[in-house]
Short mmCIF file of C-alpha atoms in Angstrom, two decimals:
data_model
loop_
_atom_site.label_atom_id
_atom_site.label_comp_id
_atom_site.label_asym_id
_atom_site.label_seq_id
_atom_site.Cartn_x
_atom_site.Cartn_y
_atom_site.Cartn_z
CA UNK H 801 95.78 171.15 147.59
CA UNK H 802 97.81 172.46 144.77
CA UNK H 803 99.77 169.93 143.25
CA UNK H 804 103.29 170.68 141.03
CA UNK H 805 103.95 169.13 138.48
CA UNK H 806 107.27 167.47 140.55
CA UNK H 807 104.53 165.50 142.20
CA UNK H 808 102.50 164.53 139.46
CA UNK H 809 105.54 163.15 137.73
CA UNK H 810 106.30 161.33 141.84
CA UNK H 811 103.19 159.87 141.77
CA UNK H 812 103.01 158.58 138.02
CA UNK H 813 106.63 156.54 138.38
CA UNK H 814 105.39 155.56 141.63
CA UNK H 815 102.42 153.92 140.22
CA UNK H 816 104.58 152.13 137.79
CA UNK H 817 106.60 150.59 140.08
CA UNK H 818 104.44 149.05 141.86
CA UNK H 819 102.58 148.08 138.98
CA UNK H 820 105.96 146.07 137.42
CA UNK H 821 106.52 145.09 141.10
CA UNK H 822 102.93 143.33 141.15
CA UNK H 823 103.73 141.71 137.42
CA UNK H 824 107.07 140.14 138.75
CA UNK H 825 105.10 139.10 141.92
CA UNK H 826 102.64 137.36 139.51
CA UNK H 827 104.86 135.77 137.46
CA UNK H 828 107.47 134.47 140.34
CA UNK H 829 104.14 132.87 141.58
CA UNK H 830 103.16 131.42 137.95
CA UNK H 831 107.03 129.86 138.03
CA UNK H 832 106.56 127.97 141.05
CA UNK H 833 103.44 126.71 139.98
CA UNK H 834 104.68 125.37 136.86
CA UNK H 835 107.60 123.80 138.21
CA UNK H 836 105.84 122.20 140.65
CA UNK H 837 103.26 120.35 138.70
CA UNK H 838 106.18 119.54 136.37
CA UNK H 839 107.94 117.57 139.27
CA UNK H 840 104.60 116.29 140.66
CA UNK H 841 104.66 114.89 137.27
CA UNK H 842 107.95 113.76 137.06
CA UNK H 843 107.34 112.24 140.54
CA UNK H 844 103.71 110.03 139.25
CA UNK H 845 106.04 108.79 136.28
CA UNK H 846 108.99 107.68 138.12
CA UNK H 847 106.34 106.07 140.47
CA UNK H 848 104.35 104.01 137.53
CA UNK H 849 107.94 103.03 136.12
CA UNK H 850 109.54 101.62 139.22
CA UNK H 851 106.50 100.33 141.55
CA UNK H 852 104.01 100.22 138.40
CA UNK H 853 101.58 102.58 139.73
CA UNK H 854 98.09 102.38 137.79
CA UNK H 855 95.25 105.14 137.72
CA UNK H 856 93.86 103.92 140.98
CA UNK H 857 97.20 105.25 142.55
CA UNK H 858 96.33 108.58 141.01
CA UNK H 859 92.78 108.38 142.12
CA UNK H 860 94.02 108.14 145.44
CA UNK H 861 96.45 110.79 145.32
CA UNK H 862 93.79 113.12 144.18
CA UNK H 863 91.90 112.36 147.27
CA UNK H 864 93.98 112.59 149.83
CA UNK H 865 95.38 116.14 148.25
CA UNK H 866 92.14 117.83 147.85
CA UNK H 867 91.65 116.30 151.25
CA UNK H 868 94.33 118.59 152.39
CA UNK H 869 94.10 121.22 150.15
CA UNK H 870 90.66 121.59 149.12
CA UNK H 871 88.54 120.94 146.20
CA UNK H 872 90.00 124.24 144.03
CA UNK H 873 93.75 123.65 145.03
CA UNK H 874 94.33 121.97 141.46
CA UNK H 875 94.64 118.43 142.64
CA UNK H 876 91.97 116.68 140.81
CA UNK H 877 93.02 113.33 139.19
CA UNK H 878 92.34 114.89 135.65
CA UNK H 879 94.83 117.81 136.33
CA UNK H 880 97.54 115.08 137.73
CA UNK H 881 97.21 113.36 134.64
CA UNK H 882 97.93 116.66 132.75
CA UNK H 883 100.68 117.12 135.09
CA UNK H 884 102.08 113.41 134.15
CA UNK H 885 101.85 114.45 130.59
CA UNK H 886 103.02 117.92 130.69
CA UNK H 887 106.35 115.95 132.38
CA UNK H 888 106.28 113.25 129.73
CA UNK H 889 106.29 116.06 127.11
CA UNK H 890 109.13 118.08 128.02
CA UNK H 891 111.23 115.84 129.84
CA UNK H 892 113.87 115.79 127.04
CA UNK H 893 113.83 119.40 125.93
CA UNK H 894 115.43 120.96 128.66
CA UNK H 895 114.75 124.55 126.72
CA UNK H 896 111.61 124.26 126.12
CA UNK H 897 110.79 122.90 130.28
CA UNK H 898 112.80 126.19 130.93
CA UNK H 899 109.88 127.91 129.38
CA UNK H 900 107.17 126.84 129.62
CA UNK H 901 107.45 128.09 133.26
CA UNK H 902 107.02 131.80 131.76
CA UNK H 903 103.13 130.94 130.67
CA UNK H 904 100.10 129.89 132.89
CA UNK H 905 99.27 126.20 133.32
CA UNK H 906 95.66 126.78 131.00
CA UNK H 907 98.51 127.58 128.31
CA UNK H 908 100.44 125.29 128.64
CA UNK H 909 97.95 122.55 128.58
CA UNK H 910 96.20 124.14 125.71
CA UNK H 911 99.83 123.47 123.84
CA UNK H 912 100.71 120.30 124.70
CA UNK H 913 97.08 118.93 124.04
CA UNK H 914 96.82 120.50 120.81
CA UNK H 915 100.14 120.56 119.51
CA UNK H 916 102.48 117.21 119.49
CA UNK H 917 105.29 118.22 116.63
CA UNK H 918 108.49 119.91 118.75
CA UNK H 919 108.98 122.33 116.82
CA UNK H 920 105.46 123.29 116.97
CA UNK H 921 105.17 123.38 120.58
CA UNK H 922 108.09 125.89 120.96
CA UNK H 923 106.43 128.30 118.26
CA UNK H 924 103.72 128.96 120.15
CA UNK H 925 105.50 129.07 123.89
CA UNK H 926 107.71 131.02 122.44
CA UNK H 927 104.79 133.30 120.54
CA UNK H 928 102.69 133.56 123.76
CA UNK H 929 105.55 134.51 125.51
CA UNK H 930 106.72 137.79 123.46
CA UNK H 931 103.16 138.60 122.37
CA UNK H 932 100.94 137.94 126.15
CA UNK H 933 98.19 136.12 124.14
CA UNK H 934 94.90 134.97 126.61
CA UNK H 935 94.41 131.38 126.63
CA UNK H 936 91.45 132.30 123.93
CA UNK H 937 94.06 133.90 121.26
CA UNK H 938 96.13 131.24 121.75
CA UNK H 939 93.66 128.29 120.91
CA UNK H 940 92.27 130.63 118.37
CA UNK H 941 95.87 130.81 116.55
CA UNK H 942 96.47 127.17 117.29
CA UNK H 943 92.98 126.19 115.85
CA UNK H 944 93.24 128.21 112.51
CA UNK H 945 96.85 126.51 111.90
CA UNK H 946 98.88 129.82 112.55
CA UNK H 947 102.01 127.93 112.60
CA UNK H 948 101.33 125.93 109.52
CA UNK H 949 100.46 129.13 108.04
CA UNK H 950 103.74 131.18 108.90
CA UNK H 951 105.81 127.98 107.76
CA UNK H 952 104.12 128.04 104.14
CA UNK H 953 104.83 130.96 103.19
CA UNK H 954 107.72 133.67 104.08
CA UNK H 955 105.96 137.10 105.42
CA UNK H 956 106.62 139.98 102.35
CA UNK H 957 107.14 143.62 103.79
CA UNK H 958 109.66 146.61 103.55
CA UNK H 959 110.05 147.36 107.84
CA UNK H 960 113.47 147.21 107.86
CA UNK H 961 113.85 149.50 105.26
CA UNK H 962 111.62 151.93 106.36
CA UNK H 963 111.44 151.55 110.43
CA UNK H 964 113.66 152.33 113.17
CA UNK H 965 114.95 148.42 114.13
CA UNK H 966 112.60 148.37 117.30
CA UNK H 967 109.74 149.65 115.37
CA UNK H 968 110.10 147.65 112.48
CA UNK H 969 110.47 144.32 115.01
CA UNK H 970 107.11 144.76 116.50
CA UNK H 971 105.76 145.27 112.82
CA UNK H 972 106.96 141.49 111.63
CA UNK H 973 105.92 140.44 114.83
CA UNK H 974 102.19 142.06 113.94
CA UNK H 975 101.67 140.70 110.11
CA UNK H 976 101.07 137.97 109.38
CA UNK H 977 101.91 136.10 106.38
CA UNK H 978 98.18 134.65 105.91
CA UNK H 979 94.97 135.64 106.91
CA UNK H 980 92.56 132.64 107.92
CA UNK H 981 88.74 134.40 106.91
CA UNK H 982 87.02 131.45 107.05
CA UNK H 983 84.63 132.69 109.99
CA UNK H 984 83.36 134.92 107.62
CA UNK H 985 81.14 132.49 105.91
CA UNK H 986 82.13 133.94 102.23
CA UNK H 987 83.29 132.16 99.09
CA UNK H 988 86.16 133.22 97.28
CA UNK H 989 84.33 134.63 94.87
CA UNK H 990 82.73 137.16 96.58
CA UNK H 991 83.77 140.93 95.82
CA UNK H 992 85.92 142.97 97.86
CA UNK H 993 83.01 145.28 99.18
CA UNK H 994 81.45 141.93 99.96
CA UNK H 995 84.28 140.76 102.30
CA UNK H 996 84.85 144.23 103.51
CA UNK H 997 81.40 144.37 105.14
CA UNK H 998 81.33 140.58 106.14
CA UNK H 999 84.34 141.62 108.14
CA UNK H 1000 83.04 144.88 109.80
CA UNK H 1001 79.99 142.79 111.00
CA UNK H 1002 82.20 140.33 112.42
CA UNK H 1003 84.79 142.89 113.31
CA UNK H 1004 85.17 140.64 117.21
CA UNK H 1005 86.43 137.76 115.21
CA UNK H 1006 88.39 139.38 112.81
CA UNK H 1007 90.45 141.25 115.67
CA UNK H 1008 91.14 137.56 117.16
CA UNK H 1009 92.48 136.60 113.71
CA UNK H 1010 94.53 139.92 113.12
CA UNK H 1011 95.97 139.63 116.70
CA UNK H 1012 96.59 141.51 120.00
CA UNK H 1013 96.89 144.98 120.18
CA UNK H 1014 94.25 146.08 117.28
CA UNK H 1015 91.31 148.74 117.80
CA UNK H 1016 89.27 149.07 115.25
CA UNK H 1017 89.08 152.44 113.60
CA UNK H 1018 86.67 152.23 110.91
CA UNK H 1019 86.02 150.86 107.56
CA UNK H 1020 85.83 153.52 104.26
CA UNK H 1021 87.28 155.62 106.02
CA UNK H 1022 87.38 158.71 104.31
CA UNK H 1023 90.71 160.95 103.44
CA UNK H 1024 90.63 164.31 101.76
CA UNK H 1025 92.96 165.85 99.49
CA UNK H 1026 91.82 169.18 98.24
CA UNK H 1027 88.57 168.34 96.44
CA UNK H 1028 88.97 165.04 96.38
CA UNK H 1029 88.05 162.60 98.40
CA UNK H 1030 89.92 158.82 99.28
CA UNK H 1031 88.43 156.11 101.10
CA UNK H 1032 90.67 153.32 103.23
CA UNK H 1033 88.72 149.56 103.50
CA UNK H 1034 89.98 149.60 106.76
CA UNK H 1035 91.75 151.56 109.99
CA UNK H 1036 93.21 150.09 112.77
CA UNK H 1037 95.26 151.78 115.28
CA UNK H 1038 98.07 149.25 116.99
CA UNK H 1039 98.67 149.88 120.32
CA UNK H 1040 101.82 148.18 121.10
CA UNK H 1041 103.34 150.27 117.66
CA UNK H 1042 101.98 153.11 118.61
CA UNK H 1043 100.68 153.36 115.46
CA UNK H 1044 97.81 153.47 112.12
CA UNK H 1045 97.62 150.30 110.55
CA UNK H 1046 95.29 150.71 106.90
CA UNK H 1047 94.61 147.36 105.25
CA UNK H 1048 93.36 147.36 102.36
CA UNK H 1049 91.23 144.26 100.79
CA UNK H 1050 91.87 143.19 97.14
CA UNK H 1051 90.41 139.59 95.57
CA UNK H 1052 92.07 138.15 93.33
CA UNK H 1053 96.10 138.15 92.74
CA UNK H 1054 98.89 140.99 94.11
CA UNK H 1055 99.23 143.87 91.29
CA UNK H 1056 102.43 146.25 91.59
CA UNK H 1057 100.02 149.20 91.18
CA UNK H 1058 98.31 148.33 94.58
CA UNK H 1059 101.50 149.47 96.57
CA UNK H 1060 101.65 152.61 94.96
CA UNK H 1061 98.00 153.27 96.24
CA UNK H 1062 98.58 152.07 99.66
CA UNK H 1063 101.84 154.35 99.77
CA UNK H 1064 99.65 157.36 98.65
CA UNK H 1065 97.46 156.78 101.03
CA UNK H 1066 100.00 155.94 103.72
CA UNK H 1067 101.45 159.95 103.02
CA UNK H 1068 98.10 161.46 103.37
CA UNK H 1069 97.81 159.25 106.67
CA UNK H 1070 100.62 160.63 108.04
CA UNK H 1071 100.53 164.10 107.16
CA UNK H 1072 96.51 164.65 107.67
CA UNK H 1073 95.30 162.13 110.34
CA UNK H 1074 98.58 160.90 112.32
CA UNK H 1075 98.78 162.61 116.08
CA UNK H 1076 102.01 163.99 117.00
CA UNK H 1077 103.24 161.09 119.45
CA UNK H 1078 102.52 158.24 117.41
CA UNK H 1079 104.84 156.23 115.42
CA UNK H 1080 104.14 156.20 110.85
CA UNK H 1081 101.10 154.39 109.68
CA UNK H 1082 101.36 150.76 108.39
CA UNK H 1083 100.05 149.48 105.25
CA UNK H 1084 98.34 145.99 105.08
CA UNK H 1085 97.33 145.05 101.62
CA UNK H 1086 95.56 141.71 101.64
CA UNK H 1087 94.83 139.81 98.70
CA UNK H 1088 93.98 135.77 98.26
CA UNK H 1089 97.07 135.25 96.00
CA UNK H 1090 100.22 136.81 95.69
CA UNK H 1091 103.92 136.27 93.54
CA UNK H 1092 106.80 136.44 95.68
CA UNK H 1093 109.03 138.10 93.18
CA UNK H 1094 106.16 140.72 92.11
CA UNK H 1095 105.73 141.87 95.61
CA UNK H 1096 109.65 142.18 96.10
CA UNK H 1097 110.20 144.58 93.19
CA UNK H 1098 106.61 146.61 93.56
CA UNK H 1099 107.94 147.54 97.24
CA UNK H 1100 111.20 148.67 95.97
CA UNK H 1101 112.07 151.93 96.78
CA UNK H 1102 108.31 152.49 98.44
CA UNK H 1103 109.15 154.75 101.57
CA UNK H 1104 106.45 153.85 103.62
CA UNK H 1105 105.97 150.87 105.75
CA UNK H 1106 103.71 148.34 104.35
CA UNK H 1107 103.53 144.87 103.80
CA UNK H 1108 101.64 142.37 101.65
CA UNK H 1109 100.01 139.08 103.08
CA UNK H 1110 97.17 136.96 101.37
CA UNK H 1111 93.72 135.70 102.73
CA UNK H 1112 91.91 132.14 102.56
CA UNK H 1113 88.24 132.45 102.70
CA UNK H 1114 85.65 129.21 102.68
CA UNK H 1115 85.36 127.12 99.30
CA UNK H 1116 82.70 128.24 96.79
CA UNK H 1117 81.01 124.87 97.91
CA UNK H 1118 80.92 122.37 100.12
CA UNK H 1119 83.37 119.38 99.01
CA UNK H 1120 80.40 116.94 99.48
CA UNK H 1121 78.14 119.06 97.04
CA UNK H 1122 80.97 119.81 93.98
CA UNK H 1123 79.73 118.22 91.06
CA UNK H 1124 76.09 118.03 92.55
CA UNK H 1125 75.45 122.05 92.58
CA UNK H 1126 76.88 124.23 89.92
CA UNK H 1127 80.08 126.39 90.34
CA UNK H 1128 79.02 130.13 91.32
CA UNK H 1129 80.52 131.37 87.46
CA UNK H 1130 78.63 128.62 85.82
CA UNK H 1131 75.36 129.61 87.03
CA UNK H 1132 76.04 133.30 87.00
CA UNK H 1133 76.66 132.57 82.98
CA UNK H 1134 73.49 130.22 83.14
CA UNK H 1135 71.26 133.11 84.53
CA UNK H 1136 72.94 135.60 81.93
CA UNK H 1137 72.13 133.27 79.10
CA UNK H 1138 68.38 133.89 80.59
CA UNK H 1139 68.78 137.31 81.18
CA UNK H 1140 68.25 137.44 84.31
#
């Protein structure tokens, strides 16, 4: 059977509907849910506040649910407890009870276990929301303090300069303003080669940190000019951007000059390597310190996309052995004093 191209193109839209058709069917479900245990909640706390209902109560209801329902339906006295408290937490912020219906209940009680400041709580409903993070992403982020993180520092980039409004959206949304490296089991002192190849061997983790939507390209990756010959630290390719994302690692403060190297290589990107469908490459230039003003006027008048976000790595020692065990400079200037 010969099929046009009129079909193909049938077929393909017909597959997508039922595909978004399937998503709303999931997340109607997901809705009810929520709501539900939020008013089985509500209903245990209005209970213990009028009668003074204790955890034998609870004990009981659990029983007598799964009794109906079965052992998996959800009813166990350690999810009606999360239920109670899941009420208890939103009860007075309408908004955020409005939402939290839009995630699944491991989410949610991922959230309100781990995160009891307001303002807090909605960052990461909210975050989960527009991004689709797994339950794993999301206790990854909450773990490593992404919140904190975001609220120390402002994120530095020129997307809104140099990115169609949609595009350049999605971009903010992607960078971060600090990288947590800590998995990487490096001090700060260690050179950028050093971190570059602690990170390709723990390229998994580093993906979690950096977010959905990353594939890993490949690290020195090579670019050729004529007879000369470029290497990137690092090449991503976002999907949700459409787009290459080159990050490249520097130790030690921001420097003007390292925009200017990223925006070479950001031309060569996009001229050389770039397919015809996808959107500009990205810069990334990560470095463990940065000044706010320096970073303004170095991406001045730089016409390709790139921002510039620092890095935290562990602490040269442990704080239990400072003091004990020398400083990594003082016994590198120890050993050169022996020649070693």
């Amino acid at each position: 059977m010969n099929l046009d191209k009129t079909y193909i193109d049938f077929i393909k839209q017909l597959k997508q509907k039922i595909l978004i058709a399937k998503n709303r069917a999931t997340l109607s479900v997901n809705r009810a849910m929520i709501e539900l245990y939020f008013d089985i909640g509500r209903d245990i706390v209005a209970k213990q506040e009028s009668l003074g209902w204790g955890k034998s109560v609870v004990e009981q209801m659990a029983k007598d649910l799964q009794s109906e329902f079965g052992k998996r339906s959800g009813y166990s006295s350690a999810n009606l407890w999360r239920m109670r408290i899941f009420y208890l937490t939103y009860r007075d912020s309408p908004n955020l009870a409005q939402l939290v219906r839009e995630i699944p209940w491991s989410h949610n009680i991922t959230i309100f276990q781990k995160c009891k400041e307001r303002d807090e709580q909605e960052y990461y409903i909210k975050t989960t929301i527009e991004q689709g993070w797994t339950r794993d992403l999301l206790y990854h982020h909450i773990k490593t303090k992404l919140f904190q993180r975001d609220r120390i520092e402002p994120k530095q980039h020129n997307f809104a300069e140099t990115l169609p409004t949609n595009l350049s959206v999605l971009a903010d949304d992607m960078i971060k303003s600090r990288y947590n490296l800590e998995f990487l089991d490096i001090s700060k002192e260690a050179k950028e080669l050093a971190v570059e190849n602690a990170i390709v061997e723990q390229i998994k983790e580093f993906l979690l940190e950096l977010g959905y939507g990353f594939s890993f390209i490949d690290n020195q990756y090579k670019l050729t000019l004529e007879e000369n010959e470029y290497f990137i630290d690092l090449l991503f390719f976002h999907r949700k951007l459409n787009a290459l994302v080159a990050i490249e690692l520097k130790v030690g403060k921001f420097k003007p000059e390292y925009a200017g190297k990223m925006n070479f290589y950001l031309n060569i990107l996009n001229d050389k390597i770039k397919m015809p469908h996808e959107n500009p490459a990205i810069g990334i230039i990560l470095c463990t310190d940065k000044t706010g003003v320096e970073v303004e006027y170095a991406l001045q008048n730089i016409h390709q996309p790139m921002g510039v976000s620092t890095y935290s790595v562990k602490e040269s020692l442990p704080q239990e052995l400072k003091g004990i065990l020398p400083e990594p400079k003082e016994l590198a200037k120890k050993l050169e004093m022996k020649g070693l």
